[in-house]
Short mmCIF file of C-alpha atoms in Angstrom, two decimals:
data_model
loop_
_atom_site.label_atom_id
_atom_site.label_comp_id
_atom_site.label_asym_id
_atom_site.label_seq_id
_atom_site.Cartn_x
_atom_site.Cartn_y
_atom_site.Cartn_z
CA UNK A 251 0.03 -0.13 -0.02
CA UNK A 252 2.59 2.37 1.15
CA UNK A 253 4.83 1.59 -2.94
CA UNK A 254 1.18 2.33 -4.70
CA UNK A 255 0.59 5.35 -2.13
CA UNK A 256 4.60 6.74 -2.93
CA UNK A 257 4.27 5.30 -6.61
CA UNK A 258 1.52 7.81 -6.81
CA UNK A 259 2.75 10.82 -5.31
CA UNK A 260 5.44 10.44 -8.07
CA UNK A 261 3.03 10.02 -10.81
CA UNK A 262 1.33 13.56 -9.53
CA UNK A 263 5.32 15.17 -9.18
CA UNK A 264 6.94 14.21 -12.24
CA UNK A 265 3.08 14.76 -14.33
CA UNK A 266 2.89 18.39 -12.53
CA UNK A 267 6.56 19.20 -13.67
CA UNK A 268 5.35 18.42 -17.48
CA UNK A 269 2.56 20.27 -17.35
CA UNK A 270 3.92 23.51 -15.62
CA UNK A 271 7.22 23.01 -18.17
CA UNK A 272 4.92 23.15 -20.80
CA UNK A 273 2.99 25.83 -20.25
CA UNK A 274 6.41 27.69 -19.00
CA UNK A 275 8.08 27.48 -22.36
CA UNK A 276 5.00 28.00 -24.25
CA UNK A 277 4.61 31.68 -22.49
CA UNK A 278 7.67 32.75 -23.80
CA UNK A 279 7.21 31.04 -27.10
CA UNK A 280 4.33 33.38 -27.01
CA UNK A 281 5.85 36.14 -26.41
CA UNK A 282 9.22 35.72 -28.78
CA UNK A 283 5.94 35.78 -31.66
CA UNK A 284 4.57 39.53 -30.74
CA UNK A 285 8.24 40.31 -30.43
CA UNK A 286 9.50 39.54 -33.57
CA UNK A 287 6.50 39.68 -36.03
CA UNK A 288 7.16 42.08 -38.58
CA UNK A 289 4.65 44.28 -41.12
CA UNK A 290 3.73 42.62 -44.47
CA UNK A 291 1.02 42.39 -45.78
CA UNK A 292 -2.61 42.78 -44.26
CA UNK A 293 -1.36 41.78 -40.82
CA UNK A 294 1.95 43.92 -38.98
CA UNK A 295 3.50 44.31 -35.80
CA UNK A 296 0.80 43.25 -32.93
CA UNK A 297 0.10 46.65 -30.29
CA UNK A 298 2.56 47.73 -27.98
CA UNK A 299 0.61 46.91 -24.99
CA UNK A 300 -0.39 43.62 -25.63
CA UNK A 301 3.47 43.51 -26.27
CA UNK A 302 4.08 44.91 -22.42
CA UNK A 303 1.29 42.81 -21.03
CA UNK A 304 2.41 39.01 -22.44
CA UNK A 305 6.02 40.50 -20.91
CA UNK A 306 4.86 41.26 -17.67
CA UNK A 307 2.85 37.50 -17.63
CA UNK A 308 5.49 36.22 -18.55
CA UNK A 309 7.73 37.22 -15.65
CA UNK A 310 5.19 36.84 -13.23
CA UNK A 311 4.71 32.76 -14.70
CA UNK A 312 8.43 32.64 -14.69
CA UNK A 313 8.52 33.12 -10.41
CA UNK A 314 5.20 31.44 -9.56
CA UNK A 315 6.66 28.47 -12.10
CA UNK A 316 10.00 27.49 -9.59
CA UNK A 317 8.01 28.17 -6.54
CA UNK A 318 5.48 25.31 -7.95
CA UNK A 319 8.30 23.08 -8.81
CA UNK A 320 9.52 23.89 -4.96
CA UNK A 321 6.20 22.97 -3.30
CA UNK A 322 5.37 19.83 -5.60
CA UNK A 323 8.65 18.89 -4.50
CA UNK A 324 7.97 19.41 -1.09
CA UNK A 325 4.20 17.55 -0.80
CA UNK A 326 6.41 14.85 -2.88
CA UNK A 327 9.08 14.43 0.61
CA UNK A 328 6.22 15.32 3.01
CA UNK A 329 3.23 15.18 4.24
CA UNK A 330 2.05 18.61 5.54
CA UNK A 331 -1.48 20.42 5.04
CA UNK A 332 0.08 23.66 5.53
CA UNK A 333 2.32 23.25 2.47
CA UNK A 334 -0.79 21.14 0.77
CA UNK A 335 -3.09 24.48 0.83
CA UNK A 336 -0.39 26.90 0.55
CA UNK A 337 0.24 25.20 -2.85
CA UNK A 338 -3.05 25.09 -4.13
CA UNK A 339 -3.78 28.58 -3.15
CA UNK A 340 0.11 29.62 -5.58
CA UNK A 341 -1.59 26.99 -8.12
CA UNK A 342 -5.22 29.22 -7.66
CA UNK A 343 -3.23 32.47 -7.90
CA UNK A 344 -0.88 31.82 -10.43
CA UNK A 345 -4.31 31.05 -12.97
CA UNK A 346 -5.50 33.70 -11.94
CA UNK A 347 -2.82 36.17 -12.62
CA UNK A 348 -0.61 34.58 -15.16
CA UNK A 349 -2.61 31.51 -16.83
CA UNK A 350 -6.41 33.10 -17.69
CA UNK A 351 -4.40 36.52 -18.48
CA UNK A 352 -2.43 35.22 -20.67
CA UNK A 353 -4.56 32.71 -22.97
CA UNK A 354 -6.86 36.24 -23.11
CA UNK A 355 -4.41 37.73 -25.22
CA UNK A 356 -4.50 34.58 -27.17
CA UNK A 357 -7.80 34.54 -27.78
CA UNK A 358 -7.75 38.50 -28.95
CA UNK A 359 -5.28 37.79 -31.25
CA UNK A 360 -6.98 35.00 -32.82
CA UNK A 361 -10.22 37.64 -33.00
CA UNK A 362 -7.95 39.38 -35.34
CA UNK A 363 -6.07 36.91 -37.01
CA UNK A 364 -7.77 34.13 -37.58
CA UNK A 365 -6.81 33.44 -41.29
CA UNK A 366 -2.47 33.56 -39.98
CA UNK A 367 -3.15 30.10 -37.91
CA UNK A 368 0.18 30.18 -35.82
CA UNK A 369 2.06 27.41 -34.83
CA UNK A 370 2.41 29.01 -31.32
CA UNK A 371 -0.95 30.19 -30.90
CA UNK A 372 -2.00 26.43 -31.42
CA UNK A 373 0.72 25.31 -28.47
CA UNK A 374 -0.09 27.88 -26.19
CA UNK A 375 -3.09 27.29 -26.74
CA UNK A 376 -2.48 23.29 -26.55
CA UNK A 377 -0.34 23.47 -23.21
CA UNK A 378 -2.61 25.64 -21.17
CA UNK A 379 -5.44 23.11 -22.08
CA UNK A 380 -3.12 20.43 -20.93
CA UNK A 381 -2.21 21.68 -17.79
CA UNK A 382 -6.04 22.89 -17.38
CA UNK A 383 -7.17 19.12 -17.32
CA UNK A 384 -3.67 17.75 -15.07
CA UNK A 385 -4.40 20.85 -12.55
CA UNK A 386 -8.10 20.07 -12.55
CA UNK A 387 -7.88 16.62 -11.99
CA UNK A 388 -4.98 16.55 -9.65
CA UNK A 389 -7.07 19.37 -7.22
CA UNK A 390 -10.44 16.99 -7.16
CA UNK A 391 -8.39 14.08 -6.65
CA UNK A 392 -6.49 15.74 -3.50
CA UNK A 393 -9.88 17.26 -2.33
CA UNK A 394 -11.74 13.97 -2.65
CA UNK A 395 -8.14 12.21 -0.37
CA UNK A 396 -8.22 14.21 2.41
CA UNK A 397 -12.11 14.30 3.03
CA UNK A 398 -12.09 10.88 3.15
CA UNK A 399 -9.04 10.96 5.37
CA UNK A 400 -11.49 13.44 7.80
CA UNK A 401 -10.74 16.43 8.72
CA UNK A 402 -13.43 18.82 8.64
CA UNK A 403 -12.17 22.38 8.66
CA UNK A 404 -9.02 21.73 6.31
CA UNK A 405 -11.55 20.39 4.28
CA UNK A 406 -14.16 23.59 4.06
CA UNK A 407 -10.81 25.16 2.96
CA UNK A 408 -9.75 23.28 0.38
CA UNK A 409 -13.18 23.25 -1.03
CA UNK A 410 -13.11 26.74 -1.38
CA UNK A 411 -9.55 26.84 -3.27
CA UNK A 412 -11.08 23.71 -4.86
CA UNK A 413 -14.43 25.39 -6.39
CA UNK A 414 -11.97 28.82 -6.83
CA UNK A 415 -9.73 27.51 -9.05
CA UNK A 416 -12.30 25.27 -10.56
CA UNK A 417 -13.81 27.54 -12.31
CA UNK A 418 -11.16 29.57 -13.18
CA UNK A 419 -10.13 26.17 -14.88
CA UNK A 420 -13.22 25.75 -16.71
CA UNK A 421 -12.73 29.29 -17.98
CA UNK A 422 -8.94 29.21 -19.47
CA UNK A 423 -10.66 25.51 -20.77
CA UNK A 424 -12.83 27.25 -23.05
CA UNK A 425 -10.56 30.41 -23.88
CA UNK A 426 -8.20 27.38 -25.55
CA UNK A 427 -11.71 26.24 -27.28
CA UNK A 428 -12.10 30.01 -28.70
CA UNK A 429 -8.39 30.11 -30.06
CA UNK A 430 -8.61 26.62 -32.07
CA UNK A 431 -12.01 27.66 -33.27
CA UNK A 432 -10.98 30.90 -34.31
CA UNK A 433 -7.92 29.61 -36.35
CA UNK A 434 -9.21 26.43 -37.55
CA UNK A 435 -12.67 26.61 -37.29
CA UNK A 436 -13.26 22.43 -36.45
CA UNK A 437 -13.76 22.25 -40.58
CA UNK A 438 -9.64 21.76 -41.62
CA UNK A 439 -9.07 18.12 -41.80
CA UNK A 440 -5.40 19.32 -41.16
CA UNK A 441 -4.36 22.13 -39.49
CA UNK A 442 -1.71 24.15 -41.54
CA UNK A 443 0.89 25.13 -39.01
CA UNK A 444 1.40 28.88 -40.50
CA UNK A 445 -0.03 30.78 -43.69
CA UNK A 446 1.54 28.62 -47.17
CA UNK A 447 0.69 31.71 -48.81
CA UNK A 448 -2.22 33.79 -50.31
CA UNK A 449 -4.11 31.36 -51.91
CA UNK A 450 -7.69 30.31 -52.08
CA UNK A 451 -9.84 32.03 -49.71
CA UNK A 452 -7.01 34.59 -48.42
CA UNK A 453 -6.18 35.22 -51.98
CA UNK A 454 -10.20 36.18 -52.85
CA UNK A 455 -10.47 37.86 -49.32
CA UNK A 456 -7.23 40.07 -49.22
CA UNK A 457 -6.14 40.48 -52.53
CA UNK A 458 -8.60 39.84 -54.97
CA UNK A 459 -9.25 43.46 -56.66
CA UNK A 460 -5.89 44.93 -54.99
CA UNK A 461 -3.40 46.49 -56.71
CA UNK A 462 0.46 48.18 -56.76
CA UNK A 463 -0.88 51.68 -57.49
CA UNK A 464 2.06 54.00 -58.59
CA UNK A 465 1.73 58.26 -58.35
CA UNK A 466 4.47 60.85 -59.49
CA UNK A 467 5.20 64.06 -57.34
CA UNK A 468 7.55 66.86 -58.64
CA UNK A 469 8.50 70.29 -58.88
CA UNK A 470 10.81 69.84 -62.47
CA UNK A 471 9.56 71.04 -65.27
CA UNK A 472 10.27 67.65 -67.57
CA UNK A 473 8.74 65.59 -65.07
CA UNK A 474 5.34 64.64 -65.48
CA UNK A 475 3.36 65.70 -61.95
CA UNK A 476 0.31 64.31 -60.59
CA UNK A 477 -2.89 65.36 -58.13
CA UNK A 478 -2.17 64.29 -54.80
CA UNK A 479 -5.95 61.81 -55.52
CA UNK A 480 -4.33 60.52 -58.69
CA UNK A 481 -2.88 57.11 -59.55
CA UNK A 482 -1.55 54.88 -61.79
CA UNK A 483 -2.10 51.36 -62.08
CA UNK A 484 1.46 49.19 -62.28
CA UNK A 485 0.37 45.64 -61.43
CA UNK A 486 -2.18 43.81 -59.49
CA UNK A 487 -0.94 42.33 -56.33
CA UNK A 488 -2.06 38.49 -57.35
CA UNK A 489 0.31 39.23 -60.57
CA UNK A 490 3.49 39.60 -57.90
CA UNK A 491 2.86 36.74 -55.36
CA UNK A 492 1.62 33.95 -58.16
CA UNK A 493 4.47 34.66 -60.24
CA UNK A 494 6.09 31.02 -61.02
CA UNK A 495 9.30 32.15 -58.87
CA UNK A 496 8.17 34.89 -56.94
CA UNK A 497 11.35 36.11 -55.24
CA UNK A 498 12.84 36.74 -58.73
CA UNK A 499 9.93 38.94 -58.75
CA UNK A 500 8.61 41.23 -62.00
CA UNK A 501 10.70 44.09 -63.32
CA UNK A 502 8.68 46.90 -65.29
CA UNK A 503 9.35 50.41 -66.90
CA UNK A 504 7.06 53.31 -66.64
CA UNK A 505 8.51 56.05 -69.36
CA UNK A 506 6.39 59.27 -69.74
CA UNK A 507 7.35 62.34 -71.87
CA UNK A 508 7.65 65.96 -70.79
CA UNK A 509 4.59 68.05 -71.12
CA UNK A 510 2.35 69.54 -72.30
CA UNK A 511 1.77 66.79 -74.16
CA UNK A 512 2.60 63.88 -72.33
CA UNK A 513 3.08 60.01 -74.10
CA UNK A 514 2.97 57.28 -70.95
CA UNK A 515 4.46 53.90 -71.66
CA UNK A 516 4.01 50.98 -69.20
CA UNK A 517 6.18 47.41 -70.43
CA UNK A 518 7.69 44.18 -68.39
CA UNK A 519 11.27 43.07 -68.68
CA UNK A 520 10.27 40.03 -67.21
CA UNK A 521 9.70 38.08 -69.94
CA UNK A 522 12.65 37.61 -72.53
CA UNK A 523 10.94 39.83 -74.93
CA UNK A 524 10.26 42.93 -73.04
CA UNK A 525 6.09 43.26 -73.10
CA UNK A 526 4.26 46.19 -73.63
CA UNK A 527 1.67 46.05 -71.83
CA UNK A 528 -0.28 49.57 -72.07
CA UNK A 529 0.31 53.02 -74.11
CA UNK A 530 -1.72 56.26 -73.78
CA UNK A 531 -1.39 59.95 -74.94
CA UNK A 532 -2.79 62.50 -72.84
CA UNK A 533 -3.72 66.11 -74.26
CA UNK A 534 -5.33 68.42 -72.07
CA UNK A 535 -6.25 66.48 -69.40
CA UNK A 536 -8.16 63.70 -71.86
CA UNK A 537 -6.43 60.45 -72.20
CA UNK A 538 -6.12 58.06 -75.04
CA UNK A 539 -4.61 54.88 -75.67
CA UNK A 540 -3.08 54.54 -78.38
CA UNK A 541 -1.27 51.53 -80.70
CA UNK A 542 2.34 50.21 -79.64
CA UNK A 543 4.15 51.05 -82.64
CA UNK A 544 2.83 54.89 -82.23
CA UNK A 545 4.66 54.90 -78.57
CA UNK A 546 7.67 53.33 -79.62
CA UNK A 547 7.80 55.82 -82.42
CA UNK A 548 6.87 58.99 -79.99
CA UNK A 549 10.09 57.99 -77.30
CA UNK A 550 12.49 57.10 -80.28
CA UNK A 551 12.21 60.96 -80.96
CA UNK A 552 12.67 62.44 -78.07
CA UNK A 553 14.76 63.08 -75.23
CA UNK A 554 13.30 64.67 -72.93
CA UNK A 555 11.95 61.19 -70.83
CA UNK A 556 11.47 60.37 -67.45
CA UNK A 557 12.14 56.33 -66.91
CA UNK A 558 11.18 55.29 -63.79
CA UNK A 559 12.22 51.35 -63.75
CA UNK A 560 10.35 49.28 -61.30
CA UNK A 561 11.65 45.61 -59.36
CA UNK A 562 9.09 43.95 -57.30
CA UNK A 563 9.40 41.38 -56.24
CA UNK A 564 7.50 38.87 -53.27
CA UNK A 565 8.03 37.22 -49.76
CA UNK A 566 7.37 34.59 -48.53
CA UNK A 567 5.09 33.91 -45.84
CA UNK A 568 6.88 33.22 -42.36
CA UNK A 569 5.84 32.93 -38.65
CA UNK A 570 6.18 37.24 -38.82
CA UNK A 571 4.42 37.77 -42.41
CA UNK A 572 1.93 35.22 -42.12
CA UNK A 573 0.74 36.41 -45.72
CA UNK A 574 4.39 37.14 -46.39
CA UNK A 575 5.59 40.79 -48.30
CA UNK A 576 6.10 42.79 -51.18
CA UNK A 577 9.75 44.14 -51.84
CA UNK A 578 10.33 46.61 -53.60
CA UNK A 579 13.51 49.09 -55.56
CA UNK A 580 12.78 52.62 -57.91
CA UNK A 581 15.13 54.21 -60.39
CA UNK A 582 13.66 57.34 -61.92
CA UNK A 583 16.10 58.97 -64.65
CA UNK A 584 15.14 61.43 -67.23
CA UNK A 585 16.94 62.16 -70.68
CA UNK A 586 16.86 58.54 -72.05
CA UNK A 587 18.74 57.40 -68.82
CA UNK A 588 21.78 60.12 -68.86
CA UNK A 589 20.38 61.91 -65.51
CA UNK A 590 19.53 60.07 -62.38
CA UNK A 591 17.24 62.12 -59.79
CA UNK A 592 16.03 61.37 -56.44
CA UNK A 593 13.22 58.14 -56.41
CA UNK A 594 11.45 59.68 -53.54
CA UNK A 595 9.36 61.46 -56.29
CA UNK A 596 7.47 58.15 -56.93
CA UNK A 597 5.12 56.78 -54.33
CA UNK A 598 3.60 53.33 -54.40
CA UNK A 599 0.99 52.44 -52.76
CA UNK A 600 -1.75 49.39 -52.37
CA UNK A 601 -5.36 50.28 -53.06
CA UNK A 602 -8.82 48.02 -53.90
CA UNK A 603 -10.77 49.07 -57.12
CA UNK A 604 -14.49 49.67 -56.51
CA UNK A 605 -16.63 46.92 -57.93
CA UNK A 606 -17.72 48.86 -60.15
CA UNK A 607 -15.03 50.47 -61.37
CA UNK A 608 -12.77 48.36 -64.19
CA UNK A 609 -9.82 47.71 -62.88
CA UNK A 610 -7.39 45.87 -65.16
CA UNK A 611 -5.48 48.48 -67.29
CA UNK A 612 -3.18 51.87 -66.14
CA UNK A 613 -5.81 54.06 -66.17
CA UNK A 614 -9.26 53.32 -66.34
CA UNK A 615 -12.34 53.82 -68.31
CA UNK A 616 -14.33 56.67 -68.67
CA UNK A 617 -18.19 56.92 -70.01
CA UNK A 618 -17.00 58.49 -72.48
CA UNK A 619 -15.56 55.91 -75.74
CA UNK A 620 -12.26 55.64 -75.83
CA UNK A 621 -10.99 58.03 -73.01
CA UNK A 622 -9.50 56.65 -69.85
CA UNK A 623 -8.85 59.05 -66.37
CA UNK A 624 -6.05 58.39 -63.73
CA UNK A 625 -7.61 56.70 -60.68
CA UNK A 626 -8.49 58.43 -57.77
CA UNK A 627 -9.54 58.45 -53.96
CA UNK A 628 -11.93 58.19 -53.27
CA UNK A 629 -14.08 57.62 -56.59
CA UNK A 630 -12.46 54.81 -57.86
CA UNK A 631 -10.31 53.83 -54.57
CA UNK A 632 -10.46 52.18 -51.64
CA UNK A 633 -7.80 52.47 -48.75
CA UNK A 634 -6.38 48.77 -48.27
CA UNK A 635 -7.18 49.67 -44.39
CA UNK A 636 -10.48 49.29 -44.55
CA UNK A 637 -9.91 46.50 -47.49
CA UNK A 638 -7.89 44.32 -45.29
CA UNK A 639 -10.10 44.51 -41.73
CA UNK A 640 -10.17 41.27 -40.33
CA UNK A 641 -11.20 38.37 -37.85
CA UNK A 642 -14.60 38.20 -35.98
CA UNK A 643 -14.38 42.06 -35.29
CA UNK A 644 -13.25 43.26 -38.18
CA UNK A 645 -9.90 44.69 -36.54
CA UNK A 646 -8.26 47.66 -38.48
CA UNK A 647 -5.63 45.98 -40.97
CA UNK A 648 -2.05 46.41 -39.24
CA UNK A 649 -0.01 45.68 -42.38
CA UNK A 650 1.88 48.12 -44.04
CA UNK A 651 -0.45 49.85 -47.27
CA UNK A 652 2.32 49.52 -49.70
CA UNK A 653 5.39 47.51 -50.85
CA UNK A 654 8.77 47.71 -48.31
CA UNK A 655 11.89 49.63 -50.40
CA UNK A 656 14.61 47.43 -50.47
CA UNK A 657 17.93 49.18 -52.10
CA UNK A 658 19.33 45.85 -52.28
CA UNK A 659 17.01 45.17 -55.43
CA UNK A 660 19.23 45.15 -58.32
CA UNK A 661 17.13 47.94 -61.11
CA UNK A 662 18.67 49.61 -63.54
CA UNK A 663 17.33 52.86 -66.13
CA UNK A 664 15.04 49.84 -68.55
CA UNK A 665 14.42 51.95 -71.93
#
């Protein structure tokens, strides 16, 4: 009988240690995941308040982790009601001031990021769930054993602690289930830890109709100046994210002749043969699409040309950027690439084109047949801050609203 009792105490000690250690490690993994998150497509960094709160709870958890280990070993080596009551009270306190807030933070993140299932979110919820089951079992096993052995006063104290502890444990269990539901909806036959890219429903929800737009803003007499609300569409987001080799990216050039009559020529240099995408003529604020050969002839006969050369690449999804990111580099040259100017005259930004607006061309068509105009905000374009609202509560997008500038991307003047 003594051997069985000793074996039972050893099992309780080992299982408690495993549960506490699992929870301790998952706490710090969860915190590191919050700290190292990067901004990218749709999802960005976490709020400073959430990061600071998680750090504080991790510190509290580390202190109580050490205290629980010490008390567990003391319980294993010596039967003492006082030690056991202190241990149970510490368990109750840890659950209330550390485990419950941590899983609540996890739920808050899952509410806004349910599509971007994250490994650490699942691990943290699993650790908390395992700890709940273990502690719930041990709390009531200990209580009923002590009650059977007698001791009314001790039983009343233990009963109160056990009831309050059980309520918190069941609350945590419910919150863990919420995390699983929000991240998987219990509908996936297989949980895809971390996003595997913008595909399927994610593509339709986040990037369908979203493009990369450009605006020129300069006082130079030769450079075509655009109003703050006017934008030129370069390429759809899907055209970059769905390349056969997204890391190689897509290279574009936009050429503008000097005012007053402006010719605009957009080309794709990623293919073996340079591919003309669109060619236009802007005269007295009226824009017409013209044949490619006319554009080529026009640009061959003038030296007053502004050339914007761009490289866009897609960074694959990772733990820090659940849906990946777009990197860009831009160069601006004048006079057939003989003079380089600062690239900050070019602004790139993501927009979603409104459903009723045609979105497949550099400019959008007007009601007048054969005429086009700049995409404008808010008539034609919707901010991705609005378009990329996420989660059940439609949380504001935390990702960047433009590609990330990466000067390491190789780009030369394309003419």
